Short mmCIF file of C-alpha atoms in Angstrom, two decimals:
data_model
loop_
_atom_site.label_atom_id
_atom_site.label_comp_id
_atom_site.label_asym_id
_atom_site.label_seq_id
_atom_site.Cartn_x
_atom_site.Cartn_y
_atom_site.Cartn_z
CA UNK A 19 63.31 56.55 0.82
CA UNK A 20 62.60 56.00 4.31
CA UNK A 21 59.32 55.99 5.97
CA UNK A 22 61.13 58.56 8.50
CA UNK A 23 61.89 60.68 5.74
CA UNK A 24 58.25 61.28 5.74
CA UNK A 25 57.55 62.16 9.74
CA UNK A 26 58.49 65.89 9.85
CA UNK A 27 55.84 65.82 6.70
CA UNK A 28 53.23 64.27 8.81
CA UNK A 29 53.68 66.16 12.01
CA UNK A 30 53.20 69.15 9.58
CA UNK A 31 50.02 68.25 8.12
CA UNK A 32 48.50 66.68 11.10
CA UNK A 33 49.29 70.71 12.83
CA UNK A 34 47.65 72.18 9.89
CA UNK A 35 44.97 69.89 9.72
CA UNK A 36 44.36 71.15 13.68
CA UNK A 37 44.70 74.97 12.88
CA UNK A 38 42.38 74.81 9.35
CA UNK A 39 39.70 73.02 11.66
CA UNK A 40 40.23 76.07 14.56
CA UNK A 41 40.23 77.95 11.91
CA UNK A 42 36.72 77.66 10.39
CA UNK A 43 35.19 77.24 14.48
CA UNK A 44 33.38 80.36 15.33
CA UNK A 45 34.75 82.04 18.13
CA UNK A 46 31.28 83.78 18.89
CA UNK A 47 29.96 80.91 19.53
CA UNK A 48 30.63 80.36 23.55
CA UNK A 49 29.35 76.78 25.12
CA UNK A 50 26.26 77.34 27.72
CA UNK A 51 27.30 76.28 30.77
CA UNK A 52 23.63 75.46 31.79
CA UNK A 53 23.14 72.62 29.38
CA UNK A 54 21.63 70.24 31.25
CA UNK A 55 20.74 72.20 34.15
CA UNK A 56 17.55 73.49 35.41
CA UNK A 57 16.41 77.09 34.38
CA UNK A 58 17.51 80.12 36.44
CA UNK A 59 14.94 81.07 39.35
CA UNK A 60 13.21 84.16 38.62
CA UNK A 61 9.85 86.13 38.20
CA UNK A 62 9.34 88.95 35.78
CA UNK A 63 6.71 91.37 35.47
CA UNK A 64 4.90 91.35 32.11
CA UNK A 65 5.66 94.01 29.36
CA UNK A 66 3.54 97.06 29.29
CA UNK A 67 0.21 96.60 27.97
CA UNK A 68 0.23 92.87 29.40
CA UNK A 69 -0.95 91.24 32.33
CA UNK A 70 0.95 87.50 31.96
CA UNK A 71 4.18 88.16 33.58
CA UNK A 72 6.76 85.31 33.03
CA UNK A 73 8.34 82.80 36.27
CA UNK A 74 10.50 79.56 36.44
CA UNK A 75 6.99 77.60 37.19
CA UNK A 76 5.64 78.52 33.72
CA UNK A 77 8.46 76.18 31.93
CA UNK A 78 7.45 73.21 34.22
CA UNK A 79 4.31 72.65 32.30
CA UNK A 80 5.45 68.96 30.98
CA UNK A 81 6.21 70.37 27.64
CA UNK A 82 9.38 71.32 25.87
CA UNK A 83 9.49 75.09 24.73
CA UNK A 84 11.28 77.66 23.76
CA UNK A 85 12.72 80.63 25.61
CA UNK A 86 13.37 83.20 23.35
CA UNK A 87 15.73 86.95 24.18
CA UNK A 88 14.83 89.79 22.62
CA UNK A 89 14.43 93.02 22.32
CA UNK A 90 12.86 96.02 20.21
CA UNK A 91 16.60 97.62 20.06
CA UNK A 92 17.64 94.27 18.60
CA UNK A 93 17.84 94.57 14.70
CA UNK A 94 18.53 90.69 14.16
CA UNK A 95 15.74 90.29 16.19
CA UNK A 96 13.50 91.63 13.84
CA UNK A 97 14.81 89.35 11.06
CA UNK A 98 14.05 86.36 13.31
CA UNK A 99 10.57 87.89 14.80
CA UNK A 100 8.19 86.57 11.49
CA UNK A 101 9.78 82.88 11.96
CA UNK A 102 8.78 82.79 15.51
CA UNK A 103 5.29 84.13 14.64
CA UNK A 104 5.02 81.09 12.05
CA UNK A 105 6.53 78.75 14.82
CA UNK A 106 3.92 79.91 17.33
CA UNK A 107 1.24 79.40 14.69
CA UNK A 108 2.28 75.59 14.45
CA UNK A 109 1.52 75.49 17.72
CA UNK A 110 5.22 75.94 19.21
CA UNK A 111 5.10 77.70 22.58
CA UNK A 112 7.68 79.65 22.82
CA UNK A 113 8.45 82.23 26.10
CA UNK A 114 9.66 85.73 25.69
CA UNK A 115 12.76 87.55 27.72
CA UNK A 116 12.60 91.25 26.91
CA UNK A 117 15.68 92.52 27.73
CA UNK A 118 16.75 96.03 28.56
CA UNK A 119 13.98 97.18 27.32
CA UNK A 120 11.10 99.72 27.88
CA UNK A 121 9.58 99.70 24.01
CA UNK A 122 9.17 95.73 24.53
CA UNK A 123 5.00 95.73 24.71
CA UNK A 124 4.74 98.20 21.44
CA UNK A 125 6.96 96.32 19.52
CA UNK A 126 5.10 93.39 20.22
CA UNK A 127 1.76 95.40 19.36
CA UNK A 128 3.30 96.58 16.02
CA UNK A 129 4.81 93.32 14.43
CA UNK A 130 2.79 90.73 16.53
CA UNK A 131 3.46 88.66 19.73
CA UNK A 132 4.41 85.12 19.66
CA UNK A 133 4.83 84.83 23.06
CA UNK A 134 2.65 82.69 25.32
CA UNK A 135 3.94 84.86 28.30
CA UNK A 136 6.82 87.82 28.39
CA UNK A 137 8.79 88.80 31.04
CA UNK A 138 10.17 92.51 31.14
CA UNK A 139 13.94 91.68 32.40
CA UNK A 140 14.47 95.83 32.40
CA UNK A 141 17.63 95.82 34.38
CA UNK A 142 18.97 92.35 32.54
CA UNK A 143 19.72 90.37 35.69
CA UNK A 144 17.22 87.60 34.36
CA UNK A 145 19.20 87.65 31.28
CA UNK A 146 22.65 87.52 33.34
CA UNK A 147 21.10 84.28 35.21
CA UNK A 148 20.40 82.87 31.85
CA UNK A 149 24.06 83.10 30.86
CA UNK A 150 23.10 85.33 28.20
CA UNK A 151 25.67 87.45 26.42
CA UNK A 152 23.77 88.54 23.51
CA UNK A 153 20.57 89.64 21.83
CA UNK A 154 18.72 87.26 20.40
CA UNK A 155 19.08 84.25 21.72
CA UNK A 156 16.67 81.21 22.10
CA UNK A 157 16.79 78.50 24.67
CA UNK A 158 15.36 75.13 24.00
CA UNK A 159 13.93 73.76 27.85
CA UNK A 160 12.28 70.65 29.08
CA UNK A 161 9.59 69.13 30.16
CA UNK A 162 10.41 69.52 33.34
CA UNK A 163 12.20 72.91 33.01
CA UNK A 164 15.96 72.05 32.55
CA UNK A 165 17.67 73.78 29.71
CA UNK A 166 18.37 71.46 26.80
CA UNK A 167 20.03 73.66 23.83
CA UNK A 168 20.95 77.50 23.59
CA UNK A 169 21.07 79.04 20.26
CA UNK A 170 22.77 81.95 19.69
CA UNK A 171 22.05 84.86 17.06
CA UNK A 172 19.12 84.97 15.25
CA UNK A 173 17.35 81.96 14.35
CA UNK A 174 17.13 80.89 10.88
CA UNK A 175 14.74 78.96 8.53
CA UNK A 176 17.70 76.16 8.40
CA UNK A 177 17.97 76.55 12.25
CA UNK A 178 14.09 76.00 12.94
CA UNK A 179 14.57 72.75 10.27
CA UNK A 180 17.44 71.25 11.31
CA UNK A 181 17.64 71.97 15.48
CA UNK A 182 14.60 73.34 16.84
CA UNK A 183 12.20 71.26 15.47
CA UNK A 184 13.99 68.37 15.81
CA UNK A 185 15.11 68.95 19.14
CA UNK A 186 11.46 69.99 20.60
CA UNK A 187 10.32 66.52 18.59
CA UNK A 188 13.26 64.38 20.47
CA UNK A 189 12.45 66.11 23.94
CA UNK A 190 8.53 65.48 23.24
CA UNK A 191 9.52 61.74 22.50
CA UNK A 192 11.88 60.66 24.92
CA UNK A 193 13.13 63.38 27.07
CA UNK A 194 16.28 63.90 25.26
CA UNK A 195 18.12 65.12 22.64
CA UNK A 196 21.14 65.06 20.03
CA UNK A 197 20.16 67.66 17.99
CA UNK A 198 21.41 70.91 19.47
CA UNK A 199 24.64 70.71 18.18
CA UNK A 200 22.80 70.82 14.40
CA UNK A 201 23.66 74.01 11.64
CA UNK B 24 64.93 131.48 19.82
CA UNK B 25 65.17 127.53 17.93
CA UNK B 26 66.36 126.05 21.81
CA UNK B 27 62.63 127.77 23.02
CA UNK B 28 60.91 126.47 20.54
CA UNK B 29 61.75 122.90 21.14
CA UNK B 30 61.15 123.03 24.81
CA UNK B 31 57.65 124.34 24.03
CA UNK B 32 57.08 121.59 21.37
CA UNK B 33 58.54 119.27 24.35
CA UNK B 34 56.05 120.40 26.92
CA UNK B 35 52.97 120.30 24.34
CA UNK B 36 54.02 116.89 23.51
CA UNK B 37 54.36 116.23 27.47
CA UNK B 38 50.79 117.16 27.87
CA UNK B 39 49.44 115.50 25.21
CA UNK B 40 50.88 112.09 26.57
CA UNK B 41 49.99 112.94 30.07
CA UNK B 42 46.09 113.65 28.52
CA UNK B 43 46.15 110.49 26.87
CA UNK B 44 47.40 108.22 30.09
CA UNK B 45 44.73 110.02 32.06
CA UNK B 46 41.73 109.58 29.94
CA UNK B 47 42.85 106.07 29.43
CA UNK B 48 42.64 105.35 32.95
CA UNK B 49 39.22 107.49 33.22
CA UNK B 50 37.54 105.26 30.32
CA UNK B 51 37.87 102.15 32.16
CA UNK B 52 35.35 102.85 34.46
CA UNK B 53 32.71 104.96 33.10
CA UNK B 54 30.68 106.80 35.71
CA UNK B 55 30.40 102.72 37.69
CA UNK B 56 29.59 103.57 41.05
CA UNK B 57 32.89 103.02 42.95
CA UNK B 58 33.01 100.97 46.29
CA UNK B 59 33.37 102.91 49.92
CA UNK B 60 36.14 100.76 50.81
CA UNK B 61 39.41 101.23 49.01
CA UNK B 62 40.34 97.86 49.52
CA UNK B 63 37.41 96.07 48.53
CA UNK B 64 37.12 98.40 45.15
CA UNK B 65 41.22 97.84 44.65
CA UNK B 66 39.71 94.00 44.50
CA UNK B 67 36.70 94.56 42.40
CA UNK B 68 39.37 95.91 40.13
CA UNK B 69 41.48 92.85 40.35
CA UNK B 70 38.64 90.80 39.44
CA UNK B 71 37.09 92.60 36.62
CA UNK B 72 40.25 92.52 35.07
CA UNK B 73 40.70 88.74 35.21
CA UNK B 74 37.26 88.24 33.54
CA UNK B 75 36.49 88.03 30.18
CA UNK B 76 33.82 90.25 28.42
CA UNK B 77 31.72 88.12 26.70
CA UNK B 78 30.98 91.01 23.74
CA UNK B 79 34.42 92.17 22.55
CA UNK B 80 35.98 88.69 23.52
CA UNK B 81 39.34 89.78 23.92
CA UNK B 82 38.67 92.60 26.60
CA UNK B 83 38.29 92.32 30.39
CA UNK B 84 35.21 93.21 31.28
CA UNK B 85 36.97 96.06 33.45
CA UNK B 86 38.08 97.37 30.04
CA UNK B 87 34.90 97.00 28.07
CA UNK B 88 32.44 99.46 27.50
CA UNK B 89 29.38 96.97 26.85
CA UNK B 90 26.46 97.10 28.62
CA UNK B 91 26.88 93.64 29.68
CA UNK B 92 30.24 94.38 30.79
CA UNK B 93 29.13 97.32 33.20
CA UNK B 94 26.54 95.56 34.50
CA UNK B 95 29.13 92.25 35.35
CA UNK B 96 31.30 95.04 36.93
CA UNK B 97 28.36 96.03 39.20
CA UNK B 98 27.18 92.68 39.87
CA UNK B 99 30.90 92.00 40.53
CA UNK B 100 30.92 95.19 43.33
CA UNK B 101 28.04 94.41 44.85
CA UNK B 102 29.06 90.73 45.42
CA UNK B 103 32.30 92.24 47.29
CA UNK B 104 30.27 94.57 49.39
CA UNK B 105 28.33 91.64 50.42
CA UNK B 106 30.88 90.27 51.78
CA UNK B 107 31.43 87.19 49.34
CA UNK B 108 35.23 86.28 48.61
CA UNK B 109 37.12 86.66 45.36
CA UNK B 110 36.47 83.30 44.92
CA UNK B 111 32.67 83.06 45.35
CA UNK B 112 32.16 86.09 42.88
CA UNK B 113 34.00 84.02 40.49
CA UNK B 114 31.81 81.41 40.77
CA UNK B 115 28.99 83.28 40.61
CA UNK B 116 29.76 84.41 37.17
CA UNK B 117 31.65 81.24 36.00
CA UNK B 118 28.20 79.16 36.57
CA UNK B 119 26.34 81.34 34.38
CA UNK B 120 28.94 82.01 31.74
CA UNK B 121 31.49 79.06 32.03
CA UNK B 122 34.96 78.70 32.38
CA UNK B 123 35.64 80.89 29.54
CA UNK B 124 34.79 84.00 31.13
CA UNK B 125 37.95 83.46 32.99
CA UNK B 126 40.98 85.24 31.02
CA UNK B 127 43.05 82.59 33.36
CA UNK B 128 41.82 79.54 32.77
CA UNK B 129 42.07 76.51 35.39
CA UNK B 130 43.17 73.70 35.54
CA UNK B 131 41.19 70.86 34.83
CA UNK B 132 40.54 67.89 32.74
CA UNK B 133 39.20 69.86 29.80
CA UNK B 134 42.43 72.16 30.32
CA UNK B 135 44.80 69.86 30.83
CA UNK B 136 46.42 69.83 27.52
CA UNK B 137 46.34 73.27 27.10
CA UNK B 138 48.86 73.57 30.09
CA UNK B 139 50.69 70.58 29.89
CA UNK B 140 50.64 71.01 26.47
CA UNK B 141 54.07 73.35 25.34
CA UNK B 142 55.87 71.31 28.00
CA UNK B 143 54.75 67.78 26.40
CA UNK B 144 55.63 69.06 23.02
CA UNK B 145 58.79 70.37 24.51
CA UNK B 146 59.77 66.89 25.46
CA UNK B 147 58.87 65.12 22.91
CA UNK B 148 61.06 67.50 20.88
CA UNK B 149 64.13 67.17 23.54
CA UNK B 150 63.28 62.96 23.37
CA UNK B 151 63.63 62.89 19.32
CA UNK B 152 66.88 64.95 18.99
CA UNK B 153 68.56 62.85 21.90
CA UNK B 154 67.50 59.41 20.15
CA UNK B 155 68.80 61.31 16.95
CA UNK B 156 72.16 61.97 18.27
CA UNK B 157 72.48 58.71 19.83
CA UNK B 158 71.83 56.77 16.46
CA UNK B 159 74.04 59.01 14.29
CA UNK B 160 77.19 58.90 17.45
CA UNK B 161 76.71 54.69 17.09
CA UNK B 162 76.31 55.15 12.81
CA UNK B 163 79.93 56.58 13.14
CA UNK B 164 81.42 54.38 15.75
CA UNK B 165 79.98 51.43 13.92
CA UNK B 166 81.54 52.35 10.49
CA UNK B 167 84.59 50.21 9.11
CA UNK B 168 87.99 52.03 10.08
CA UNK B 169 89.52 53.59 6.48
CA UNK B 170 91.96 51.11 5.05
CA UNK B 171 95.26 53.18 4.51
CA UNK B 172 96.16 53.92 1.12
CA UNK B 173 97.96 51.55 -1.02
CA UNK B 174 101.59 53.16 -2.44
CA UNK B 175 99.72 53.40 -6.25
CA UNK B 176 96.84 55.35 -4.25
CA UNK B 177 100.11 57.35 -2.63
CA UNK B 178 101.72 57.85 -6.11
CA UNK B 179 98.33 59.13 -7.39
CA UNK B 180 97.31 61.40 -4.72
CA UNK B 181 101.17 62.99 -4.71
CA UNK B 182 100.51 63.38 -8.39
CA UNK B 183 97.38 64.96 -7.84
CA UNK B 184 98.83 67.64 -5.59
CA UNK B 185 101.41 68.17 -7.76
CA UNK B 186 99.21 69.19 -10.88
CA UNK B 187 96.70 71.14 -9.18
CA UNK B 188 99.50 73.38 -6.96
#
């Protein structure tokens, strides 16, 4: 047998190969198109029964952190809310963006708040600027307030192990990281 | 009596269809305040419907009924009314959300397969079956002419035909 017996074979498999990969991507997952650039301008006001509203200027602070969207109609966002109180615990700051959202400061009294600051984005412009498209989500920024990773959906134990941590550790150390595209 | 009855059945049928097409048309803007301007809200039209909704992926935002939708068609009227050009309100959305909000997506280097892509394949496809007929025209010119048949291969093959009619 010829080897060009064997090409319509390989064009197959080398298609297939291309379609099972496409086929286990997951189309929820959209690319930011701010990696890598510096946070949206704005200032929010701070949810009710708070005084710390939340600005660009509070993520220059020469530390990485995270941003974190949420909101009290949110359900994931409850399944992701006692992982952020542990990560705030170890000493993670982490923002809040409460979006659409007038039950925002309650929530936060009911389950705890492991926000340094949280801004009340009521009318979800902020969130718009932010390129968000969904509830949660959690931004890892800078240093100097450019926006390194976006992770969408609720984080998970593997998520905090494998890219947040990792990341925040990397952008501590040099400025950079690899890590976003992790779990 | 039975000629009656059809042309009612036709006429509730009618309406039915012509209730459907209307509230179609009424859903895709849900109580969104509408521009002044005819023109400018014909384009805020145009536009919504070239952007993807980032929720139900596979609607136009002017077709979604997601919050975030709505509140890209507003941003999208208000951008018009401002006096910004089709192409600015694009790009006011595209730099938050990416090129993928864009049901039409450009051309660029990350794109450039995708659109030159069914025409490559195309002529790759044309290129193989040319070289293909080519090769097998020269297999046949190349082969050795047939030697006629020697009179005890005549004898036989009149034999042949004989038996068999």
């Amino acid at each position: 047998m010829k080897l060009k017996t064997f090409f319509p074979l390989a064009v197959f498999a080398l298609i297939a190969l291309a379609l099972g990969i496409g086929l286990y991507l997951n189309p929820r997952i959209i690319p930011s198109a701010l990696i890598g650039k510096p946070a949206p301008t704005f200032a929010l006001p701070a949810v009710k029964g708070r005084t710390a509203g939340f600005s660009t200027a509070d993520l220059k602070g020469g530390e990485p952190v995270l941003v974190n969207v949420f909101a009290s109609w949110c359900v994931p966002c409850r399944v992701e809310h006692p992982l952020l109180m542990d990560l705030a615990k170890k000493g993670v700051t982490i923002f809040g963006l409460n979006q659409r959202d007038a039950q925002g400061g309650e929530w936060l009294d009911e389950f705890g708040d492991p926000y340094k600051r949280t801004g009340d984005d009521r009318n979800g412009r902020t969130s718009i600027d932010w390129g968000v498209y969904g509830v949660p989500e959690t931004f890892i920024i800078t240093g100097d307030g450019h926006i390194a990773c976006k992770h969408i959906g609720p984080v998970m134990p593997n998520d905090i192990r494998d890219k947040l941590l990792p990341a925040l550790a990397d952008l501590k150390a040099k400025g950079t990281t690899d890590k976003c595209s992790a779990s | 009596m039975f000629g009656q009855l059809m042309h009612r059945k036709f006429s509730v049928a009618a309406l039915a269809t012509l209730a459907f097409l209307v509230s179609a048309s009424a859903f895709a803007i849900t109580a969104d305040p509408k521009l002044a301007d005819p023109a400018q809200e014909a384009r805020a039209v145009a536009l919504s419907r070239e952007l993807r909704c980032l929720v139900c992926q596979n609607q136009s935002i002017e077709d979604s009924n997601a919050t975030l939708a709505q509140d890209l068609r507003i941003i999208v009227r208000e951008r018009i009314a401002a006096g910004e050009s089709d192409q600015q309100v694009k790009q006011f959305i595209v730099a938050r959300y990416g090129d993928w909000v864009l049901l039409n997506p450009p051309f660029n280097a990350r794109t450039i397969l995708l659109w030159t892509g069914p025409a490559l394949l195309l002529f790759v496809a044309l290129g193989g079956m040319g070289l293909y007929y080519r090769r097998s025209k020269r297999e046949i010119a190349v082969a050795a002419p047939v030697a006629p048949l020697s009179s005890d291969e005549q004898k036989r093959l009149g034999q042949l035909l004989k038996d068999g009619g």
